[in-house]
Amino acid sequence: MRAERDRFVAFAFCSADILLEIDARYVVTYAGGATMALTGRAPASLIGASLFDLVVPTDQDLLRGVLETAAKGLRIEQTGVHVLGPSGQVFSLTLTGYYLPDLGGHYFLSLRMEGTRAAPPLEAAADPESGLPDAAGFSETGAVRLREAASRGEATIFTVVGLNGLTELRERLDAESRGELMWTLGSMLRENALGGDAAGNLGGEFYGLLHESKLDVKLLETRIDKLATDADPEGHGVEVTTAAVDMGRRGLDGADAARAFVHAVKSFEKMEGEDITIEALSQALSQQMEETAKRIGTTRSVINARAFDIAFQPIIELATREIHHFEALVRFTNDKEVSPFQFVHFAEEVGMVRDFDMAMCRRVISWLERATEARQDYAVAVNISGRSFASIEFVAELLALLKQNAWLAGKLLFEITESANIANLIQTNAIIQSLRNGGFRVCLDDFGAGESAFHYLRALEIDMVKIDGSYVRDALAEPKSRFFLKAIAGLCSDLGIDTIAEMIEQEKTIDLVRNCGVKYGQGYFFGRPSLDITSFDMRRSMGTPARPALARRAR
């Protein structure tokens, strides 16, 4: 019997990473498999734990609904759930299983890992009535499911469901009826979505659904129409319309199709007006996907060929007016119409910024190598997006690259941009310390621009902070705002962190920020970004009339 049991368990793990037995109170009574790797807890330590403690908060209501459905005699079919990993990461798993009343009314669950993703949206991002995530959460989850489907060779459709009249219907219902309607609607969309979770509220009366091509969308429309009509005390219901985009007809691989999908959802959010028709929406989505596919191709070509230039802008020590280091900025001299900001922003939106950041790092390192061979001593800061630090592959490649080029210590700095996209501060701080231990200084860019700035300052051990230019601008215009600038500089000083002020564009700004305790400055007063770093005289004080050219050497 023991041998037979072990054989069946072995077979079970052929298609599962974790096996769980859950009692009627959703408490774990048996656990086996890769629980340590995926949850940070040994199988024995999970006994007695609640199943809901293992998944992210935004998945708990969905999981509860799935279990309640299973108790009615239905098999749990490939439902996507997200498990909290041991270091704060989130693993995407597929849940399948049964409820067996003959075995104590227990649930027997199988969890199989599909991949990893960044932390999910905050709980507030999910609609408490329908249980569906907002557009940001939907695009994130949908991108994961789209890549998974592409890896299996499955055709996928992105459908937008319009429910004209839903707002008025909700107003005609009491709280209980409204809650039942919205939860049933959310469940109906989730059960037809890829992975059981690739559905979301796009805003207003529009919902998004990523699904298999074989789904009968007309039948879904009929079901939603009946649901709304039955719930409406006046019998009007809603007008259900749909617009579909085939995700596999644009020559994109799974990763790029996912990127195009994310961008399409974000573009949909920007569409305004109450008169948007489903026909216009369908045309707009198709056009958006075509344009996005082309931009992705162009962006990939630029990154792979490193078809961009580097411009340098000096960061000045305000007390001495001497250059401390330079910031490296991307420029497209061969294509004047390409905006560096728009290029980087698009790369951020479609998930290609990690590739661009690595290309930029390699380009700057090559430049520093040539400068060093020419006996020119420069220190250069390169920007790294907060999104890039969430990529295990990016971090591994970066650390390996720096290990191979230990001579860069003291010459290469890193500025963390888009810090609002840092999901796992513990993991990010560990990466930062790896960089600092290797002799590379780290700066947090645009400090103060977001609500969580001080939270980042507490969680991340860094060397420098670049204060957002808005603080400098406000301090120039309003005396009261100078106290905020002084408070930021003072706090950073107490923590041993140097400060850099942006938007230094006139002499009086230097005196202002210095009086507030800021150590370094950057702005047009000291020089606009230039492709020729030798245009900045390294030996003279910046911001004063130029003397005859001297030997150029950075500090």
Coordinates of C-alpha atoms in Angstrom, one line a residue:
M1 CA 0.0 0.0 0.0
R2 CA 2.8 2.4 0.9
A3 CA 4.5 1.7 -2.4
E4 CA 1.3 2.3 -4.3
R5 CA 0.7 5.5 -2.5
D6 CA 4.1 6.8 -3.2
R7 CA 3.7 5.9 -6.9
F8 CA 0.5 7.9 -7.1
V9 CA 2.1 10.8 -5.4
A10 CA 5.0 10.7 -7.8
F11 CA 2.6 10.7 -10.7
A12 CA 0.7 13.7 -9.2
F13 CA 3.9 15.7 -9.1
C14 CA 4.5 15.1 -12.8
S15 CA 1.8 17.8 -13.3
A16 CA 2.0 19.8 -10.1
D17 CA 4.5 21.8 -8.0
I18 CA 2.5 21.8 -4.8
L19 CA -0.3 19.4 -3.6
L20 CA -2.6 20.6 -0.9
E21 CA -5.5 19.1 1.0
I22 CA -7.9 21.7 2.5
D23 CA -10.7 21.1 5.0
A24 CA -14.1 22.7 5.0
R25 CA -12.7 25.7 6.9
Y26 CA -10.1 26.2 4.1
V27 CA -7.3 25.1 6.5
V28 CA -4.4 23.1 5.2
T29 CA -4.4 19.5 6.4
Y30 CA -1.7 18.2 4.0
A31 CA 1.0 19.8 1.9
G32 CA 3.6 18.4 -0.3
G33 CA 6.0 19.6 -3.1
A34 CA 8.0 22.7 -3.7
T35 CA 6.4 24.7 -0.8
M36 CA 9.7 26.0 0.5
A37 CA 10.7 27.5 -2.9
L38 CA 7.3 29.0 -3.6
T39 CA 6.1 30.1 -0.2
G40 CA 9.2 30.0 2.0
R41 CA 7.6 27.4 4.3
A42 CA 8.3 23.7 4.6
P43 CA 5.3 21.4 4.0
A44 CA 4.9 20.5 7.7
S45 CA 4.8 24.2 8.7
L46 CA 1.8 24.8 6.4
I47 CA -0.4 22.3 8.3
G48 CA -3.0 24.4 10.2
A49 CA -2.4 27.5 8.0
S50 CA -5.3 29.1 6.1
L51 CA -5.1 28.7 2.4
F52 CA -5.9 32.4 2.0
D53 CA -2.7 33.3 3.8
L54 CA -0.7 31.9 0.9
V55 CA -2.2 34.0 -1.9
V56 CA -2.1 37.7 -2.5
P57 CA -5.0 39.7 -1.1
T58 CA -6.4 40.6 -4.5
D59 CA -6.9 36.9 -5.2
Q60 CA -8.6 35.9 -2.0
D61 CA -12.2 36.7 -3.0
L62 CA -11.7 34.9 -6.3
L63 CA -10.3 31.8 -4.6
R64 CA -13.1 31.7 -2.1
G65 CA -15.7 31.9 -5.0
V66 CA -13.9 29.1 -6.8
L67 CA -13.9 26.8 -3.7
E68 CA -17.6 27.5 -3.1
T69 CA -18.3 26.6 -6.7
A70 CA -16.3 23.4 -6.3
A71 CA -18.4 22.4 -3.3
K72 CA -21.4 22.3 -5.6
G73 CA -19.8 19.4 -7.4
L74 CA -17.8 21.2 -10.2
R75 CA -14.1 20.5 -10.9
I76 CA -11.7 23.5 -10.4
E77 CA -10.3 24.0 -13.9
Q78 CA -7.0 25.9 -14.3
T79 CA -7.7 29.0 -12.3
G80 CA -4.9 31.5 -12.0
V81 CA -3.8 32.4 -8.5
H82 CA -0.7 34.3 -7.3
V83 CA 1.3 33.0 -4.3
L84 CA 3.5 35.2 -2.1
G85 CA 7.1 34.0 -2.4
P86 CA 9.7 33.8 0.4
S87 CA 11.4 37.1 -0.6
G88 CA 8.3 39.1 -1.4
Q89 CA 8.2 38.1 -5.1
V90 CA 4.9 36.8 -6.5
F91 CA 4.5 33.5 -8.3
S92 CA 1.8 32.9 -10.9
L93 CA 0.3 29.4 -10.4
T94 CA -2.5 27.4 -12.0
L95 CA -4.9 25.9 -9.6
T96 CA -6.9 22.7 -10.4
G97 CA -8.7 20.3 -8.0
Y98 CA -11.8 18.7 -6.6
Y99 CA -14.1 18.8 -3.6
L100 CA -14.8 15.3 -2.3
P101 CA -17.7 15.1 0.2
D102 CA -16.9 11.4 0.8
L103 CA -13.5 12.3 2.2
G104 CA -14.6 14.6 5.0
G105 CA -15.7 17.4 2.8
H106 CA -12.1 18.2 1.9
Y107 CA -10.6 19.9 -1.1
F108 CA -7.7 18.3 -3.0
L109 CA -5.8 21.0 -4.9
S110 CA -2.9 21.0 -7.4
L111 CA -0.8 24.1 -8.0
R112 CA 1.5 24.4 -11.0
M113 CA 3.9 27.3 -11.4
E114 CA 3.5 29.3 -14.7
G115 CA 6.2 31.9 -14.0
T116 CA 6.9 35.0 -11.9
R117 CA 5.6 38.5 -12.1
A118 CA 5.9 41.8 -10.3
A119 CA 3.7 42.4 -7.2
P120 CA 0.0 42.8 -8.2
P121 CA -1.8 46.1 -7.9
L122 CA -2.8 47.3 -4.5
E123 CA -6.1 46.0 -3.1
A124 CA -7.7 49.3 -3.7
A125 CA -7.2 48.8 -7.5
A126 CA -9.7 45.9 -7.5
D127 CA -13.4 46.7 -7.7
P128 CA -14.8 45.3 -4.4
E129 CA -18.2 44.6 -6.0
S130 CA -17.1 42.6 -9.1
G131 CA -13.7 41.4 -7.8
L132 CA -12.2 42.5 -11.1
P133 CA -8.9 44.5 -11.2
D134 CA -8.7 47.9 -12.8
A135 CA -7.1 48.5 -16.2
A136 CA -3.5 48.5 -14.8
G137 CA -4.1 45.2 -13.0
F138 CA -5.8 43.7 -16.0
S139 CA -3.0 44.7 -18.4
E140 CA -0.4 43.2 -16.0
T141 CA -2.2 39.9 -15.5
G142 CA -3.3 39.7 -19.2
A143 CA 0.3 40.2 -20.4
V144 CA 1.4 37.2 -18.3
R145 CA -1.5 35.0 -19.6
L146 CA -0.9 36.1 -23.2
R147 CA 2.8 35.0 -23.0
E148 CA 1.8 31.7 -21.5
A149 CA -0.8 31.1 -24.3
A150 CA 1.7 32.1 -27.0
S151 CA 4.2 29.6 -25.6
R152 CA 1.6 26.9 -26.0
G153 CA 0.8 28.0 -29.5
E154 CA -2.8 29.0 -28.6
A155 CA -4.7 31.8 -30.5
T156 CA -5.9 34.6 -28.2
I157 CA -8.5 37.3 -28.6
F158 CA -8.7 40.6 -26.6
T159 CA -12.4 41.6 -26.4
V160 CA -13.7 44.8 -24.9
V161 CA -17.3 44.4 -23.6
G162 CA -19.4 47.6 -23.5
L163 CA -22.4 47.6 -21.1
N164 CA -24.4 50.7 -22.1
G165 CA -26.9 51.6 -19.4
L166 CA -25.1 49.8 -16.6
T167 CA -24.7 53.0 -14.6
E168 CA -28.4 53.7 -14.7
L169 CA -29.2 50.0 -13.8
R170 CA -26.9 50.2 -10.8
E171 CA -28.8 53.2 -9.6
R172 CA -32.1 51.3 -9.8
L173 CA -30.9 48.5 -7.6
D174 CA -30.5 48.3 -3.8
A175 CA -27.1 47.6 -2.3
E176 CA -27.6 43.8 -2.0
S177 CA -29.0 43.4 -5.6
R178 CA -26.3 45.6 -7.0
G179 CA -23.6 43.6 -5.3
E180 CA -25.0 40.3 -6.5
L181 CA -25.2 41.6 -10.1
M182 CA -21.7 42.9 -10.2
W183 CA -20.1 39.9 -8.5
T184 CA -21.9 37.6 -10.9
L185 CA -20.8 39.7 -13.8
G186 CA -17.2 39.6 -12.6
S187 CA -17.4 35.8 -12.1
M188 CA -18.9 35.4 -15.6
L189 CA -16.0 37.3 -17.2
R190 CA -13.3 35.5 -15.1
E191 CA -14.6 32.1 -15.9
N192 CA -14.2 32.8 -19.6
A193 CA -10.8 34.5 -19.3
L194 CA -7.4 33.0 -19.8
G195 CA -6.2 31.5 -16.6
G196 CA -9.4 32.4 -14.9
D197 CA -8.1 35.9 -14.1
A198 CA -7.4 37.8 -17.4
A199 CA -10.4 40.1 -17.1
G200 CA -10.8 43.6 -15.8
N201 CA -12.7 46.9 -15.5
L202 CA -11.4 49.3 -18.1
G203 CA -13.3 52.2 -16.6
G204 CA -16.9 53.3 -16.9
E205 CA -19.1 50.8 -18.6
F206 CA -16.3 49.0 -20.4
Y207 CA -14.7 45.7 -19.4
G208 CA -11.8 43.8 -20.9
L209 CA -11.5 40.1 -21.5
L210 CA -8.5 38.1 -22.8
H211 CA -9.7 34.7 -24.0
E212 CA -9.2 31.7 -26.2
S213 CA -10.3 32.1 -29.9
K214 CA -12.8 29.3 -29.5
L215 CA -14.9 31.3 -26.9
D216 CA -18.5 31.9 -28.2
V217 CA -18.6 35.7 -27.5
K218 CA -22.2 35.9 -28.8
L219 CA -23.2 33.4 -26.1
L220 CA -21.4 35.4 -23.5
E221 CA -23.2 38.6 -24.7
T222 CA -26.6 36.7 -24.3
R223 CA -25.7 35.5 -20.8
I224 CA -24.7 39.0 -19.7
D225 CA -27.9 40.5 -21.3
K226 CA -30.1 38.0 -19.4
L227 CA -28.2 38.6 -16.2
A228 CA -28.8 42.4 -16.4
T229 CA -32.4 42.1 -17.6
D230 CA -33.3 39.6 -14.8
A231 CA -31.7 41.9 -12.2
D232 CA -33.5 45.1 -13.4
P233 CA -36.8 45.8 -11.6
E234 CA -37.9 47.6 -14.8
G235 CA -36.8 44.9 -17.1
H236 CA -34.6 47.1 -19.3
G237 CA -31.2 45.6 -18.6
V238 CA -28.2 46.9 -20.6
E239 CA -27.1 47.0 -24.2
V240 CA -24.2 44.6 -24.6
T241 CA -21.7 45.3 -27.3
T242 CA -18.3 43.9 -28.0
A243 CA -15.1 44.8 -29.9
A244 CA -12.5 42.2 -30.5
V245 CA -8.8 42.2 -31.6
D246 CA -7.0 39.1 -32.7
M247 CA -3.7 39.1 -30.8
G248 CA -2.0 36.7 -33.2
R249 CA -2.3 38.5 -36.6
R250 CA 0.5 41.0 -36.4
G251 CA 3.6 38.9 -36.6
L252 CA 4.5 39.4 -33.0
D253 CA 5.9 36.7 -30.7
G254 CA 4.4 36.1 -27.3
A255 CA 6.4 38.7 -25.5
D256 CA 5.8 41.5 -28.0
A257 CA 2.1 40.6 -28.3
A258 CA 1.9 41.0 -24.5
R259 CA 3.7 44.4 -24.8
A260 CA 1.3 45.5 -27.5
F261 CA -1.7 44.4 -25.4
V262 CA -0.5 46.4 -22.4
H263 CA 0.0 49.5 -24.5
A264 CA -3.5 49.1 -26.1
V265 CA -5.1 48.9 -22.6
K266 CA -3.3 52.0 -21.5
S267 CA -4.2 53.8 -24.6
F268 CA -7.9 52.8 -24.1
E269 CA -7.8 54.4 -20.7
K270 CA -6.8 57.7 -22.3
M271 CA -9.8 57.7 -24.7
E272 CA -12.3 60.3 -23.5
G273 CA -15.9 61.1 -24.1
E274 CA -19.2 59.5 -23.4
D275 CA -20.1 59.1 -27.1
I276 CA -17.5 56.3 -27.8
T277 CA -19.3 53.7 -29.9
I278 CA -18.2 50.1 -29.9
E279 CA -17.6 50.4 -33.7
A280 CA -15.3 53.3 -33.2
L281 CA -13.6 51.5 -30.3
S282 CA -13.1 48.4 -32.4
Q283 CA -11.4 50.4 -35.2
A284 CA -9.3 52.3 -32.7
L285 CA -8.1 49.2 -31.0
S286 CA -7.1 47.5 -34.2
Q287 CA -5.3 50.6 -35.4
Q288 CA -3.6 51.0 -32.0
M289 CA -2.4 47.4 -32.2
E290 CA -1.0 47.9 -35.7
E291 CA 0.8 51.1 -34.7
T292 CA 2.1 49.5 -31.5
A293 CA 3.4 46.5 -33.4
K294 CA 5.3 48.7 -35.7
R295 CA 6.7 50.9 -32.8
I296 CA 7.8 47.7 -31.0
G297 CA 9.6 46.6 -34.1
T298 CA 11.4 49.9 -34.5
T299 CA 12.2 50.2 -30.8
R300 CA 13.7 46.7 -30.8
S301 CA 15.8 47.5 -33.8
V302 CA 17.1 50.7 -32.1
I303 CA 18.0 48.8 -28.9
N304 CA 19.6 45.8 -30.6
A305 CA 21.7 48.0 -32.9
R306 CA 22.3 50.5 -30.2
A307 CA 21.3 53.1 -32.8
F308 CA 21.4 56.0 -30.4
D309 CA 23.9 58.6 -29.2
I310 CA 24.9 59.6 -25.7
A311 CA 24.7 63.2 -24.5
F312 CA 26.3 64.4 -21.3
Q313 CA 25.2 66.9 -18.8
P314 CA 27.4 67.9 -15.8
I315 CA 26.5 67.7 -12.1
I316 CA 28.3 70.4 -10.3
E317 CA 29.5 70.6 -6.7
L318 CA 28.0 74.0 -5.7
A319 CA 30.6 75.0 -3.2
T320 CA 33.5 74.8 -5.7
R321 CA 31.5 75.1 -9.0
E322 CA 33.5 72.1 -10.3
I323 CA 32.2 69.1 -12.1
H324 CA 31.5 66.0 -9.9
H325 CA 30.2 63.7 -12.6
F326 CA 28.1 63.6 -15.7
E327 CA 24.6 62.2 -16.4
A328 CA 24.4 60.1 -19.6
L329 CA 21.3 60.9 -21.7
V330 CA 19.9 59.2 -24.8
R331 CA 19.8 61.2 -28.0
F332 CA 18.8 60.4 -31.6
T333 CA 20.8 62.6 -33.9
N334 CA 20.0 60.7 -37.0
D335 CA 16.3 61.0 -36.5
K336 CA 15.4 64.5 -35.2
E337 CA 11.7 63.6 -35.0
V338 CA 12.3 60.9 -32.3
S339 CA 11.8 62.3 -28.8
P340 CA 14.1 60.7 -26.2
F341 CA 11.4 61.2 -23.6
Q342 CA 8.8 59.5 -25.8
F343 CA 11.1 56.7 -26.7
V344 CA 11.9 55.9 -23.1
H345 CA 8.3 56.3 -22.0
F346 CA 7.1 53.9 -24.7
A347 CA 9.8 51.4 -23.7
E348 CA 8.5 51.7 -20.1
E349 CA 4.9 51.2 -21.2
V350 CA 5.5 48.1 -23.3
G351 CA 8.0 46.5 -21.0
M352 CA 11.1 47.0 -23.2
V353 CA 12.9 49.4 -20.8
R354 CA 15.0 46.6 -19.3
D355 CA 16.4 45.9 -22.8
F356 CA 17.0 49.6 -23.4
D357 CA 18.6 50.1 -19.9
M358 CA 21.0 47.3 -20.6
A359 CA 21.9 48.6 -24.0
M360 CA 22.5 52.1 -22.5
C361 CA 24.7 50.5 -19.8
R362 CA 26.8 48.7 -22.3
R363 CA 27.1 51.8 -24.5
V364 CA 28.3 54.0 -21.6
I365 CA 30.7 51.3 -20.4
S366 CA 32.2 51.1 -23.9
W367 CA 32.5 54.9 -24.0
L368 CA 34.2 54.9 -20.5
E369 CA 36.6 52.2 -21.7
R370 CA 37.7 54.3 -24.7
A371 CA 38.0 57.4 -22.5
T372 CA 40.2 55.5 -20.0
E373 CA 42.4 54.2 -22.8
A374 CA 42.9 57.8 -23.9
R375 CA 43.8 58.7 -20.3
Q376 CA 40.7 60.8 -19.8
D377 CA 39.2 60.4 -16.3
Y378 CA 35.4 60.8 -16.2
A379 CA 32.6 59.7 -13.9
V380 CA 29.3 59.0 -15.6
A381 CA 25.8 58.2 -14.2
V382 CA 23.5 56.0 -16.2
N383 CA 19.8 55.8 -15.6
I384 CA 18.1 52.5 -14.6
S385 CA 14.3 52.2 -14.4
G386 CA 12.7 50.9 -11.3
R387 CA 11.0 48.3 -13.6
S388 CA 14.4 46.9 -14.6
F389 CA 15.3 46.1 -11.0
A390 CA 12.3 43.9 -10.9
S391 CA 13.8 41.7 -13.7
I392 CA 15.9 38.9 -12.3
E393 CA 17.4 38.4 -15.8
F394 CA 18.4 42.1 -16.0
V395 CA 19.9 42.2 -12.6
A396 CA 21.9 39.0 -13.2
E397 CA 23.3 40.4 -16.5
L398 CA 24.2 43.8 -14.9
L399 CA 26.0 42.3 -11.9
A400 CA 27.9 39.9 -14.2
L401 CA 28.9 42.8 -16.5
L402 CA 30.2 44.9 -13.6
K403 CA 32.1 41.9 -12.1
Q404 CA 33.8 41.5 -15.5
N405 CA 34.7 45.3 -15.4
A406 CA 35.7 46.0 -11.8
W407 CA 37.8 48.9 -13.1
L408 CA 34.5 50.8 -13.5
A409 CA 34.2 51.3 -9.7
G410 CA 34.2 55.0 -9.0
K411 CA 33.7 55.8 -12.7
L412 CA 30.1 54.5 -13.2
L413 CA 27.2 55.6 -11.1
F414 CA 23.5 54.5 -11.3
E415 CA 20.4 56.7 -11.1
I416 CA 17.2 54.9 -10.3
T417 CA 14.4 56.4 -12.3
E418 CA 10.7 55.7 -12.3
S419 CA 11.0 54.7 -8.6
A420 CA 7.2 54.5 -8.4
N421 CA 7.5 51.3 -10.3
I422 CA 9.5 49.6 -7.6
A423 CA 7.3 46.9 -6.3
N424 CA 9.6 45.0 -4.0
L425 CA 11.7 47.4 -1.9
I426 CA 13.5 44.6 0.0
Q427 CA 14.7 43.0 -3.2
T428 CA 15.6 46.3 -4.7
N429 CA 17.6 47.4 -1.7
A430 CA 19.6 44.1 -1.8
I431 CA 20.4 44.9 -5.5
I432 CA 21.5 48.4 -4.6
Q433 CA 23.8 47.1 -1.8
S434 CA 25.4 44.7 -4.3
L435 CA 26.2 47.7 -6.5
R436 CA 27.5 49.8 -3.7
N437 CA 29.6 46.9 -2.3
G438 CA 31.2 46.8 -5.8
G439 CA 32.2 50.5 -5.6
F440 CA 29.3 51.9 -7.6
R441 CA 27.4 54.9 -6.1
V442 CA 23.6 54.8 -6.4
C443 CA 21.3 57.8 -6.7
L444 CA 17.5 58.0 -6.4
D445 CA 16.1 60.2 -9.2
D446 CA 13.2 62.6 -9.0
F447 CA 12.9 62.5 -5.3
G448 CA 9.8 64.0 -3.9
A449 CA 7.8 63.6 -7.1
G450 CA 5.7 60.8 -5.7
E451 CA 3.7 60.2 -2.6
S452 CA 5.9 57.3 -1.4
A453 CA 9.2 59.2 -1.7
F454 CA 10.0 59.2 2.0
H455 CA 9.0 55.6 2.2
Y456 CA 11.6 54.8 -0.4
L457 CA 14.2 56.8 1.5
R458 CA 13.6 54.8 4.6
A459 CA 13.7 51.4 2.8
L460 CA 16.6 52.0 0.3
E461 CA 20.2 52.6 1.4
I462 CA 21.6 54.9 -1.2
D463 CA 24.4 57.5 -1.8
M464 CA 22.6 60.3 -3.4
V465 CA 19.2 61.8 -4.0
K466 CA 18.2 64.0 -7.0
I467 CA 15.5 66.4 -5.8
D468 CA 12.7 66.8 -8.3
G469 CA 13.0 70.2 -10.1
S470 CA 9.5 71.1 -9.0
Y471 CA 10.7 71.7 -5.5
V472 CA 13.4 74.1 -6.8
R473 CA 10.9 75.9 -9.0
D474 CA 8.4 76.3 -6.1
A475 CA 11.1 77.4 -3.7
L476 CA 12.1 80.2 -6.1
A477 CA 8.5 81.4 -6.4
E478 CA 7.3 81.0 -2.9
P479 CA 9.4 81.5 0.3
K480 CA 7.3 78.9 2.2
S481 CA 8.3 76.2 -0.2
R482 CA 12.0 76.7 0.7
F483 CA 11.3 75.0 4.0
F484 CA 10.3 71.8 2.2
L485 CA 13.5 71.9 0.1
K486 CA 15.5 72.6 3.3
A487 CA 13.7 69.7 5.1
I488 CA 14.5 67.2 2.3
A489 CA 18.2 68.3 2.2
G490 CA 18.4 68.2 6.0
L491 CA 16.9 64.7 6.3
C492 CA 19.2 63.4 3.6
S493 CA 22.2 65.0 5.3
D494 CA 21.3 63.3 8.6
L495 CA 21.2 60.0 6.8
G496 CA 24.5 60.6 5.1
I497 CA 23.0 61.0 1.7
D498 CA 24.2 63.7 -0.7
T499 CA 21.6 65.8 -2.6
I500 CA 21.4 67.1 -6.1
A501 CA 19.1 69.9 -7.1
E502 CA 17.7 69.9 -10.7
M503 CA 16.6 73.0 -12.7
I504 CA 19.6 75.2 -11.9
E505 CA 19.0 77.8 -14.5
Q506 CA 20.2 81.1 -13.0
E507 CA 22.8 82.4 -10.5
K508 CA 20.3 83.1 -7.7
T509 CA 19.1 79.5 -7.8
I510 CA 22.5 78.4 -6.7
D511 CA 22.5 80.6 -3.6
L512 CA 19.0 79.4 -2.7
V513 CA 19.6 75.7 -2.9
R514 CA 23.0 76.0 -1.2
N515 CA 21.4 77.9 1.7
C516 CA 18.9 75.0 1.9
G517 CA 21.7 72.5 2.4
V518 CA 21.9 71.0 -1.1
K519 CA 25.4 69.9 -2.2
Y520 CA 25.2 69.4 -5.9
G521 CA 23.3 71.0 -8.8
Q522 CA 22.3 70.3 -12.4
G523 CA 20.7 72.5 -15.0
Y524 CA 21.1 74.7 -18.1
F525 CA 23.0 77.3 -16.1
F526 CA 25.9 74.9 -16.0
G527 CA 25.4 73.5 -19.5
R528 CA 22.9 71.9 -21.7
P529 CA 23.3 68.2 -22.6
S530 CA 26.0 67.8 -25.2
L531 CA 27.3 65.0 -27.4
D532 CA 30.8 66.4 -27.0
I533 CA 31.9 66.0 -23.4
T534 CA 35.0 68.0 -24.1
S535 CA 32.8 71.1 -24.5
F536 CA 32.7 71.3 -20.7
D537 CA 36.0 72.7 -19.5
M538 CA 37.0 70.5 -16.6
R539 CA 39.3 72.9 -14.9
R540 CA 37.3 76.1 -14.7
S541 CA 34.4 76.8 -12.4
M542 CA 31.1 76.2 -14.1
G543 CA 28.8 79.1 -14.5
T544 CA 31.6 81.7 -15.0
P545 CA 33.0 83.1 -18.2
A546 CA 35.2 80.7 -20.1
R547 CA 38.9 81.1 -20.0
P548 CA 41.2 79.8 -22.7
A549 CA 40.8 76.0 -23.1
L550 CA 42.8 74.0 -20.6
A551 CA 43.4 70.3 -20.3
R552 CA 40.1 68.6 -19.8
R553 CA 39.9 66.2 -16.9
A554 CA 36.9 65.3 -14.7
R555 CA 37.4 65.0 -10.9

